[in-house]
Amino acid sequence: MASVSPRDRATASRPEQAGVSRRAHIGALDGLRGLAVAAVLLFHAGHLRGGFLGVDLFFVLSGFLITALLLDELGRQGRLGLTAFWQRRARRLLPALTLMVTTVLLLAWALAGPDMLSSALLDAPWVAAQSVNWHYISEQIGYWNACGTRLFAHLWSISVEWQFYLVWPLIVAVAGRGPHGPRRVALVAVAGALVSLLLMIRLGTAVDTTRAYEGSDTRAFSLLLGAAAAAVPVRHVVARLPRPVTDMICVLLLCGLGLSWMLTAGEKTPGLFTGGMFVHSLAGAALIALLAQGSDGLLGRVLGSTLPRRLGELSYSLYLWHWPIYLLLPRPAAAPGGVRDWAWTIAAIGLSLLAAVISKAAVEDPVRLRARWATGRRGWAALVVTAVTAVGLWAAIPRPVSGAGTVDVSRLDQL
Amino acid sequence: MAERTDLHTQQAVTGVRVLWMGDSIAGAQAPALEAALRANGVAFKDASSDGGGNIVAGDHPVTAKVAADTWKALRKNLSSFRPTVIAYQLTSYDWGSARQQLSAYRTLARTAGDAGARLVLVSAPPFKIDEFFKPHETAIKRAPAMAAKAADGTGADYLDAAELWGGDYRAGKAQRAKDGIHSCQQGSAAFATWFTGQLGKLTGFTPLAPRLWATGPWTGDKRFVKLGCG
């Protein structure tokens, strides 16, 4: 779910190869990310039943961008600065996450019931360790039936991405060396994606599909297909296609993705875990590869226009904030799809946008762009103060006593 | 003090060991049932499932796989826990034809008999039939009749929980959680009170008053947190 940093943009767009402007390239991919986050927001609000596939598209985008970065660095320098890579990822992703988690803990303490607060306090350390997806899986906290009480339920995907960021650069560092390095990386990515698909098919037959849905292994194919699309051999194939053909394929692919978001009827849709999600990722990877090569086409210009691009630039913090806001904002008992229901949706998305804009302006951009307070000794001091505050807050919030007063014994005596 | 003495005496004498089977609906009832039965001197093991728990394989690949897992787990529990009572609450996944349902319930009765245990089949509470369950609604609604029929011919006991829950999941009597499927603490305590009474009649003990177990630590079980029960 990482957004595109200026540094990412410089390498992901590769203008010298495609012969188009760097700005147009990035605009199209940011715009695609904007569409994906809109789908997720609508899905979680109950208006787009296949909108959860937007997360799948995030994964493909991340796999593509990160791999493009890594291969570019490897090509230029002959080696990867892994520590610097992880530092950049942390600088980009952790400040917004920390701000959201601490603020939501405070809000939950003030506004939520004991079940929601106790779940948030229980989940927070796993969020911090970037492994909340495995926490949910091991505790059998089903994504599809228990997320209504988990303020951090959506962060499973952030954990999946982090785990990918930890492992994939190591693989690229080994497989990507030498003259045929990028080709080897592409082969490893495709092979890994196929293994991941087999795992999803095997695990997706369970009654509760959370293991298949949130597992880092089962979801790896989306990231790896994005990675394969970023590898040089794939890019060369794409670059040979005539522009009108590219444009037409792009439009068809985007229409296909949009249709799948509208027609997929939740997690029990036949075929979802037995290839459906894989095909979605594959289509997403193809679209991203094509847009990266020729985003000055019709679709590239539309996706790169102001609204989708701005939404894409906000997508990370918007994704972080929307779910807790959805849960904490009282929802009227209104008919789904009715006027009152849509009014709530607009209010919830509006609040999420506001929180995302504040987060980006106050925390993300200063840290990412290395404002004075976010670098050097001041930066370290800010990091320590933030960590101590977050841990202290988590420890200080009184643990609610779940279940107290929930049974009226006099009613049992009447049985 | 007299009640405490009764409790200790009863713990020593019932000799009843209950293996509790079912799906996640039964799972939400399990914490209360465990508190009630243990207070009444009955050994208890929760073998309910968080996803499935069915014994009817049917023709669906998911339920077929889950049923195979359930039978496998049952064989293990029979040897490790040695229950005197197997209580199976019909699951929301007991899909299949009438013949498949009847066959599965009869096989369960035979399995229990072979292990020297009594089988108690309990009908499921009414729950929300959403789009997922809709294609299987006929099988779900037919299952209690098949269970009753299986019990008739095999010496198993069939308990119709409709007398506790009623037949409409939306009614207050059904005591469903926000999801319309599971029960919260009050509903689970109600079931535990009712089932303990039924089990007492079948196995010969007099249940203690619910106030001796109904407000214990079990009410904080994480299953209720997941369900948003408070």
XYZ file of C-alpha atoms in Angstrom:
645
model
C 0.000 0.000 0.000
C 3.036 2.209 -0.210
C 2.630 5.366 -2.175
C 5.147 6.583 -4.704
C 7.908 8.730 -3.285
C 9.763 11.182 -5.501
C 12.727 8.867 -5.382
C 10.522 5.944 -6.407
C 9.112 7.985 -9.233
C 12.463 8.752 -10.730
C 13.292 5.100 -11.141
C 9.898 3.565 -11.648
C 9.045 5.671 -14.640
C 12.185 5.065 -16.717
C 11.444 7.893 -19.191
C 14.590 7.249 -21.191
C 13.268 3.842 -22.238
C 9.698 4.701 -22.965
C 10.226 8.064 -24.521
C 7.465 9.723 -22.542
C 7.553 12.204 -19.746
C 8.315 11.074 -16.246
C 5.374 13.069 -14.934
C 2.860 11.345 -17.213
C 4.137 7.917 -16.247
C 3.813 8.485 -12.575
C 0.531 10.284 -12.878
C -1.037 7.233 -14.508
C 0.200 4.834 -11.833
C -0.789 7.188 -9.038
C -4.180 7.510 -10.692
C -4.525 3.735 -10.795
C -3.721 3.648 -7.103
C -6.383 6.316 -6.589
C -8.980 4.088 -8.267
C -7.898 1.149 -6.134
C -8.251 3.048 -2.864
C -11.654 4.375 -3.960
C -12.766 0.779 -4.578
C -11.608 -0.288 -1.114
C -13.319 2.665 0.556
C -16.595 1.893 -1.198
C -16.289 -1.816 -0.413
C -15.783 -1.182 3.282
C -18.740 1.196 3.259
C -20.876 -1.597 1.797
C -21.317 -0.186 -1.704
C -18.974 -2.173 -3.937
C -18.857 -5.855 -3.115
C -15.757 -6.643 -5.103
C -13.916 -3.502 -4.024
C -11.639 -5.546 -1.768
C -9.775 -6.430 -4.964
C -8.394 -2.899 -4.832
C -5.961 -4.183 -2.204
C -4.793 -6.746 -4.721
C -4.003 -3.929 -7.124
C -2.049 -2.125 -4.378
C 0.066 -5.225 -4.007
C 0.782 -5.434 -7.736
C 1.704 -1.741 -7.863
C 4.025 -2.117 -4.884
C 5.694 -5.177 -6.368
C 6.219 -3.305 -9.626
C 7.558 -0.079 -8.149
C 9.810 -1.654 -5.568
C 11.319 -4.082 -8.062
C 11.864 -1.308 -10.588
C 13.711 0.631 -7.887
C 15.820 -2.317 -6.865
C 16.749 -3.325 -10.419
C 17.587 0.227 -11.298
C 19.903 0.561 -8.323
C 21.465 -2.784 -9.068
C 21.994 -1.775 -12.709
C 23.575 1.556 -11.824
C 25.671 0.561 -8.846
C 26.170 -3.181 -9.219
C 24.923 -3.742 -5.677
C 21.955 -2.965 -3.472
C 22.138 -0.740 -0.414
C 19.707 -2.826 1.574
C 19.923 -0.861 4.807
C 19.316 2.381 2.962
C 16.368 0.780 1.162
C 14.764 -0.335 4.401
C 15.418 3.051 5.964
C 13.640 4.750 3.073
C 10.709 2.383 3.396
C 10.502 3.010 7.148
C 10.756 6.766 6.656
C 7.996 6.617 4.083
C 5.572 4.289 5.834
C 6.036 4.245 9.594
C 5.340 7.866 10.606
C 1.801 7.853 9.206
C 1.149 4.412 10.659
C 2.358 5.456 14.112
C 0.281 8.622 14.043
C -2.840 6.703 13.045
C -2.406 3.894 15.586
C -1.772 6.190 18.552
C -4.614 8.534 17.615
C -7.011 5.641 17.106
C -6.066 4.124 20.464
C -6.939 7.442 22.101
C -10.189 7.695 20.155
C -11.089 4.108 21.025
C -10.426 4.805 24.694
C -12.754 7.785 24.540
C -15.458 6.522 22.208
C -15.450 2.754 21.708
C -16.986 -0.044 23.715
C -14.889 -2.512 25.692
C -14.840 -5.096 22.905
C -13.420 -2.676 20.354
C -10.926 -1.114 22.763
C -9.645 -4.414 24.083
C -9.218 -5.716 20.521
C -7.313 -2.582 19.510
C -4.984 -2.864 22.506
C -4.439 -6.534 21.757
C -3.737 -5.981 18.066
C -1.549 -2.863 18.333
C 1.758 -4.627 19.167
C 1.246 -6.926 16.182
C 0.619 -3.913 14.002
C 3.881 -2.405 15.258
C 5.700 -5.657 14.505
C 4.234 -5.640 10.970
C 2.780 -9.086 11.476
C -0.840 -8.439 12.364
C -1.967 -10.612 9.444
C -0.431 -13.681 11.087
C -1.873 -12.642 14.452
C -5.355 -12.603 12.937
C -4.765 -15.940 11.228
C -3.365 -17.691 14.291
C -6.079 -16.342 16.578
C -8.736 -17.282 14.014
C -9.986 -13.735 13.848
C -11.825 -14.032 10.553
C -11.428 -11.106 8.195
C -14.927 -11.527 6.846
C -16.786 -11.916 10.116
C -14.788 -10.282 12.906
C -13.401 -7.133 11.342
C -16.401 -5.148 12.552
C -14.840 -5.016 16.005
C -11.172 -4.648 14.981
C -10.054 -1.089 14.393
C -6.823 -2.351 12.832
C -8.342 -5.168 10.770
C -7.336 -3.516 7.495
C -3.664 -3.361 8.460
C -3.144 -6.994 7.517
C -2.237 -5.773 4.040
C 0.337 -3.316 5.371
C 1.968 -6.219 7.213
C 2.005 -8.318 4.042
C 3.753 -5.490 2.189
C 6.325 -5.013 4.930
C 7.137 -8.693 4.972
C 7.630 -8.485 1.205
C 9.895 -5.460 1.597
C 12.031 -7.402 4.053
C 12.448 -10.535 1.951
C 12.244 -9.515 -1.711
C 15.246 -7.142 -1.807
C 17.407 -9.957 -0.461
C 16.278 -12.177 -3.328
C 16.797 -9.439 -5.895
C 20.241 -8.738 -4.451
C 21.243 -12.339 -5.108
C 19.310 -13.184 -8.272
C 19.610 -9.790 -9.941
C 23.388 -9.625 -10.250
C 25.189 -9.985 -13.545
C 24.191 -9.406 -17.155
C 21.094 -11.626 -17.000
C 20.115 -10.563 -13.476
C 16.803 -8.930 -14.321
C 15.766 -11.969 -16.358
C 16.553 -14.212 -13.391
C 14.559 -11.911 -11.120
C 11.607 -12.177 -13.491
C 11.865 -15.977 -13.509
C 12.073 -16.148 -9.720
C 9.067 -13.815 -9.457
C 6.959 -15.895 -11.852
C 7.956 -19.172 -10.188
C 7.194 -17.712 -6.768
C 3.848 -16.425 -7.998
C 2.884 -19.892 -9.216
C 3.819 -21.505 -5.898
C 1.817 -18.813 -4.124
C -1.173 -19.518 -6.367
C -1.021 -23.230 -5.532
C -0.981 -22.378 -1.835
C -4.004 -20.138 -2.212
C -5.915 -22.832 -4.094
C -5.112 -25.343 -1.379
C -5.919 -23.082 1.573
C -8.833 -21.290 -0.031
C -11.131 -24.274 0.371
C -11.559 -23.680 4.111
C -14.863 -22.449 5.482
C -13.090 -19.407 6.896
C -10.860 -18.153 4.106
C -8.867 -15.727 6.257
C -5.737 -17.897 6.024
C -5.846 -17.746 2.255
C -6.876 -14.095 2.167
C -4.371 -12.663 4.645
C -1.422 -15.016 4.384
C 1.789 -13.427 3.167
C 2.525 -16.582 1.197
C -0.867 -16.844 -0.458
C -0.943 -13.156 -1.391
C 2.647 -13.064 -2.576
C 1.614 -13.715 -6.181
C 0.179 -10.217 -6.526
C 3.423 -8.603 -5.412
C 5.475 -11.028 -7.477
C 3.467 -10.530 -10.647
C 4.031 -6.807 -10.204
C 7.705 -7.547 -9.707
C 7.813 -9.656 -12.877
C 6.175 -6.831 -14.811
C 8.951 -4.510 -13.685
C 11.711 -6.844 -14.793
C 13.483 -5.858 -17.992
C 12.468 -8.771 -20.271
C 8.798 -8.043 -19.663
C 9.315 -4.359 -20.259
C 11.019 -5.043 -23.566
C 8.080 -7.126 -24.783
C 5.695 -4.359 -23.814
C 7.816 -1.712 -25.488
C 7.493 -3.471 -28.873
C 3.708 -3.102 -28.997
C 2.319 -0.353 -31.289
C 0.731 2.565 -29.426
C -2.891 2.017 -30.629
C -2.691 -1.611 -29.557
C -1.316 -0.581 -26.194
C -4.109 1.947 -25.746
C -6.798 -0.560 -26.597
C -5.373 -3.243 -24.312
C -5.084 -0.714 -21.473
C -8.729 0.299 -21.795
C -9.856 -3.330 -21.959
C -7.773 -4.267 -18.914
C -9.078 -1.379 -16.840
C -12.647 -2.179 -17.863
C -12.011 -5.785 -16.854
C -10.690 -4.755 -13.451
C -13.629 -2.395 -12.912
C -16.109 -5.093 -13.917
C -14.516 -7.569 -11.525
C -14.888 -5.054 -8.683
C -18.573 -4.636 -9.525
C -19.434 -8.273 -10.210
C -17.435 -10.091 -7.532
C -19.929 -10.840 -4.798
C -17.692 -11.048 -1.750
C -15.360 -13.755 -0.541
C -17.592 -16.668 -1.484
C -17.581 -15.822 -5.174
C -16.866 -19.068 -7.030
C -13.322 -19.225 -8.291
C -12.027 -16.292 -6.254
C -9.412 -18.353 -4.428
C -8.897 -20.861 -7.209
C -7.455 -18.519 -9.788
C -9.813 -15.567 -9.840
C -7.646 -13.337 -7.700
C -4.578 -14.483 -9.622
C -6.166 -13.460 -12.918
C -7.046 -10.099 -11.356
C -3.412 -9.620 -10.337
C -2.218 -10.684 -13.754
C -4.497 -8.152 -15.434
C -3.313 -5.500 -12.989
C 0.337 -6.307 -13.690
C -0.222 -6.148 -17.450
C -2.007 -2.808 -17.135
C 0.729 -1.357 -14.949
C 3.456 -2.535 -17.335
C 1.629 -0.977 -20.267
C 0.926 2.290 -18.482
C 4.526 2.536 -17.370
C 5.630 2.303 -20.987
C 3.040 4.525 -22.617
C 1.063 6.630 -20.220
C 0.661 9.437 -22.746
C -2.114 7.395 -24.321
C -5.773 8.092 -23.669
C -6.057 6.024 -20.513
C -2.733 7.223 -19.180
C -3.868 10.831 -19.543
C -7.202 10.125 -17.829
C -5.585 8.241 -14.964
C -2.909 10.904 -14.713
C -5.433 13.714 -14.416
C -5.670 15.687 -11.215
C -8.389 13.880 -9.270
C -7.262 10.242 -9.544
C -3.620 11.265 -9.202
C -4.245 13.300 -6.045
C -6.308 10.450 -4.635
C -3.456 8.088 -5.403
C -0.963 10.353 -3.682
C -3.150 10.280 -0.577
C -3.936 6.579 -0.862
C -1.602 5.312 1.846
C -2.839 7.563 4.631
C -6.385 7.383 3.317
C -6.244 3.615 3.559
C -4.785 3.792 7.071
C -7.467 6.117 8.390
C -10.648 5.052 6.687
C -11.408 1.833 8.542
C -11.143 3.108 12.118
C -13.193 6.129 11.100
C -15.826 3.853 9.577
C -16.053 1.880 12.818
C -16.022 4.819 15.187
C -18.436 7.031 13.257
C -21.957 6.052 14.367
C -23.857 4.656 11.412
C -27.614 5.160 11.159
C -29.789 2.095 10.868
C -30.656 2.891 7.287
C -31.490 0.753 4.293
C -28.309 -0.163 2.395
C -27.890 2.113 -0.593
C -30.503 4.590 0.661
C -30.043 8.341 1.005
C -29.113 8.199 4.698
C -26.699 5.365 4.050
C -24.960 7.325 1.300
C -24.922 10.440 3.495
C -23.045 8.449 6.135
C -20.677 7.105 3.476
C -19.893 10.588 2.205
C -19.314 11.851 5.748
C -17.061 8.886 6.571
C -15.025 9.250 3.386
C -14.836 13.017 3.927
C -13.461 12.539 7.431
C -11.011 9.941 6.148
C -9.804 12.357 3.472
C -9.393 15.097 6.059
C -7.368 12.829 8.333
C -5.261 11.706 5.370
C -4.524 15.272 4.259
C -3.524 16.284 7.792
C -1.371 13.192 8.205
C 0.381 13.817 4.895
C 0.995 17.504 5.505
C 1.937 17.301 9.176
C 3.894 14.064 9.355
C 4.453 12.123 6.153
C 5.805 14.859 3.891
C 8.058 16.487 6.501
C 9.618 13.140 7.367
C 9.862 11.973 3.764
C 11.193 15.263 2.459
C 13.586 15.502 5.387
C 12.360 18.608 7.146
C 14.816 19.978 9.678
C 13.057 18.404 12.642
C 13.049 15.019 10.899
C 16.752 14.663 10.206
C 19.982 14.356 12.168
C 19.880 14.548 15.943
C 16.466 16.178 15.926
C 15.164 13.346 13.814
C 16.478 10.729 16.232
C 15.024 12.676 19.156
C 11.662 12.865 17.388
C 11.807 9.117 16.748
C 12.562 8.318 20.400
C 9.874 10.679 21.714
C 7.336 9.204 19.297
C 8.191 5.612 20.204
C 8.092 6.295 23.957
C 4.805 8.163 23.621
C 3.199 5.418 21.560
C 4.333 2.598 23.857
C 3.495 4.613 26.957
C 0.015 5.362 25.705
C -0.588 1.736 24.830
C 0.552 0.672 28.301
C -1.336 3.410 30.136
C -4.788 2.875 28.673
C -6.743 0.816 31.206
C -7.668 -2.604 29.874
C -11.448 -2.932 29.809
C -13.031 -5.872 31.526
C -14.762 -7.631 28.678
C -18.025 -9.320 29.442
C -18.679 -7.637 32.779
C -22.407 -7.217 33.381
C -23.410 -8.985 30.167
C -25.470 -11.730 31.831
C -28.729 -11.093 33.641
C -29.060 -14.120 35.910
C -32.698 -13.418 36.698
C -33.545 -14.155 33.056
C -31.833 -17.526 33.322
C -33.843 -18.473 36.378
C -37.003 -18.187 34.281
C -35.894 -20.890 31.862
C -21.795 -22.438 52.223
C -24.363 -25.155 51.681
C -24.283 -24.414 47.973
C -20.509 -24.715 47.928
C -20.718 -28.104 49.613
C -23.317 -29.203 47.051
C -21.028 -28.106 44.281
C -18.083 -30.134 45.583
C -20.210 -33.179 46.207
C -21.658 -33.028 42.728
C -18.226 -32.625 41.137
C -17.243 -35.852 42.725
C -20.208 -37.923 41.699
C -21.585 -37.212 38.232
C -18.931 -39.049 36.245
C -20.351 -37.514 33.079
C -17.893 -36.449 30.390
C -19.292 -34.311 27.572
C -17.631 -33.855 24.197
C -19.208 -30.774 22.617
C -19.292 -30.693 18.810
C -20.635 -28.214 16.293
C -19.759 -25.122 14.281
C -18.875 -21.606 15.362
C -22.439 -21.126 16.667
C -21.767 -23.986 19.056
C -18.361 -22.410 19.667
C -19.957 -19.229 20.971
C -22.108 -21.336 23.300
C -19.135 -23.345 24.525
C -17.694 -20.936 27.149
C -21.012 -20.757 29.012
C -21.633 -24.461 28.596
C -18.216 -25.279 29.977
C -18.799 -23.030 33.000
C -22.207 -24.558 33.654
C -21.167 -28.177 33.214
C -17.954 -27.907 35.183
C -19.849 -26.223 38.017
C -22.193 -29.181 37.938
C -19.380 -31.672 38.131
C -19.387 -32.660 34.482
C -16.118 -32.954 32.576
C -16.240 -30.982 29.348
C -14.235 -30.740 26.164
C -15.019 -28.201 23.498
C -14.527 -29.799 20.079
C -16.588 -27.230 18.216
C -15.053 -25.575 15.194
C -14.417 -21.968 14.268
C -15.230 -22.831 10.697
C -17.435 -25.743 9.759
C -17.530 -28.526 12.312
C -20.006 -30.450 10.187
C -20.211 -34.217 9.929
C -22.415 -34.251 6.812
C -20.055 -34.249 3.860
C -22.627 -33.489 1.167
C -21.500 -32.755 -2.359
C -19.778 -29.447 -1.757
C -15.957 -29.588 -1.761
C -15.696 -27.312 1.281
C -18.128 -29.257 3.455
C -16.658 -32.564 2.269
C -13.198 -31.496 3.402
C -14.445 -30.113 6.703
C -16.484 -33.242 7.400
C -13.408 -35.400 6.859
C -11.522 -33.195 9.350
C -14.387 -33.397 11.855
C -14.511 -37.198 11.746
C -10.755 -37.381 12.121
C -10.826 -35.057 15.129
C -13.673 -37.069 16.646
C -11.675 -40.292 16.487
C -8.817 -38.572 18.305
C -11.116 -37.134 20.950
C -12.767 -40.487 21.564
C -9.462 -42.031 22.489
C -7.972 -39.072 24.350
C -11.012 -37.661 26.194
C -13.165 -40.804 26.476
C -16.515 -39.017 26.607
C -19.624 -40.576 28.090
C -21.758 -38.126 26.120
C -21.158 -36.786 22.634
C -23.277 -33.698 22.106
C -23.478 -32.587 18.476
C -25.295 -29.378 17.678
C -26.393 -29.484 14.042
C -24.232 -27.098 12.084
C -24.924 -24.439 9.518
C -22.819 -26.560 7.163
C -24.775 -29.808 7.426
C -25.519 -29.508 3.716
C -26.430 -32.522 1.663
C -29.385 -34.616 0.628
C -31.789 -36.103 3.173
C -30.084 -39.440 2.709
C -26.628 -37.955 3.277
C -27.775 -36.170 6.427
C -29.539 -39.224 7.813
C -26.555 -41.403 7.049
C -24.116 -39.040 8.730
C -26.206 -38.725 11.897
C -26.670 -42.494 12.070
C -22.965 -43.042 11.601
C -22.309 -40.623 14.441
C -24.725 -42.531 16.664
C -22.996 -45.797 15.782
C -19.577 -44.279 16.405
C -20.701 -42.987 19.787
C -22.191 -46.363 20.677
C -19.012 -48.176 19.697
C -17.082 -45.856 21.992
C -19.470 -46.475 24.868
C -20.858 -42.942 24.720
C -24.364 -41.584 24.476
C -25.130 -39.344 21.497
C -27.191 -36.230 22.034
C -28.169 -34.428 18.828
C -29.219 -30.814 19.371
C -30.919 -28.660 16.763
C -29.194 -25.398 15.859
C -30.617 -22.019 16.840
C -32.306 -20.008 14.107
C -29.753 -17.880 12.285
C -29.661 -15.385 9.459
C -29.776 -17.102 6.087
C -27.677 -14.713 4.039
C -26.690 -15.061 0.393
C -23.985 -17.525 1.333
C -26.383 -19.904 3.085
C -29.338 -19.280 0.758
C -28.496 -22.028 -1.777
C -28.339 -24.508 1.110
C -31.414 -23.321 2.997
C -33.454 -26.409 2.185
C -30.780 -28.724 3.561
C -30.279 -26.558 6.656
C -34.010 -26.569 7.399
C -34.286 -30.292 6.761
C -31.429 -31.285 9.047
C -33.378 -31.291 12.356
C -35.952 -33.737 10.968
C -33.184 -36.020 9.760
C -31.446 -35.821 13.115
C -34.668 -36.683 14.921
C -35.215 -39.614 12.551
C -31.675 -40.850 13.064
C -32.078 -40.601 16.826
C -35.298 -42.664 16.675
C -33.661 -45.582 15.026
C -30.374 -45.636 16.885
C -31.138 -44.925 20.522
C -29.554 -41.506 20.390
C -31.283 -38.539 21.980
C -32.577 -35.618 19.973
C -33.138 -32.266 21.670
C -35.191 -29.663 19.844
C -33.693 -26.348 20.906
C -36.560 -24.454 19.273
C -38.233 -24.489 22.679
C -35.396 -22.264 23.873
C -34.668 -20.140 20.799
C -37.932 -20.085 18.891
C -37.837 -20.171 15.102
C -37.076 -16.600 14.037
C -33.493 -15.335 14.333
C -34.726 -11.720 14.432
C -36.952 -12.292 17.464
C -35.654 -11.387 20.907
C -36.110 -14.991 21.986
C -33.397 -16.120 19.541
C -30.853 -13.874 21.284
C -28.591 -13.529 18.244
C -25.541 -11.264 18.174
C -25.220 -8.380 15.719
C -24.281 -10.819 12.972
C -27.625 -12.614 13.268
C -25.843 -15.932 13.573
C -24.023 -16.376 16.868
C -25.036 -15.730 20.462
C -23.567 -13.290 22.951
C -23.039 -14.016 26.628
C -26.719 -13.854 27.617
C -27.809 -16.185 24.831
C -24.979 -18.583 25.515
C -25.823 -18.610 29.220
C -29.453 -19.306 28.346
C -28.408 -22.246 26.208
C -26.073 -23.561 28.899
C -28.883 -23.394 31.466
C -31.302 -25.181 29.158
C -28.859 -27.821 27.951
C -27.568 -28.566 31.443
C -31.149 -29.128 32.532
C -31.736 -31.513 29.627
C -28.481 -33.348 30.270
C -29.352 -33.631 33.958
C -32.589 -35.359 33.019
C -30.792 -37.748 30.676
C -27.886 -38.616 32.947
C -29.424 -38.175 36.372
C -28.155 -35.048 38.079
C -29.887 -31.935 39.301
C -28.384 -28.733 37.910
C -27.185 -26.001 40.220
C -28.686 -22.535 40.102
C -27.226 -20.492 37.209
C -26.051 -17.742 39.555
C -23.289 -20.084 40.695
C -21.605 -20.064 37.290
C -23.309 -17.597 34.941
C -21.316 -14.440 35.677
C -17.835 -15.938 35.825
C -14.694 -15.174 33.810
C -16.070 -17.030 30.792
C -18.094 -13.908 29.924
C -14.818 -12.265 28.859
C -14.014 -14.986 26.314
C -12.416 -13.573 23.181
C -15.083 -15.136 21.015
C -17.549 -12.604 22.393
C -15.093 -9.804 21.766
C -14.867 -10.902 18.125
C -18.633 -10.824 17.895
C -18.817 -7.309 19.308
C -20.828 -8.470 22.314
C -19.257 -6.136 24.872
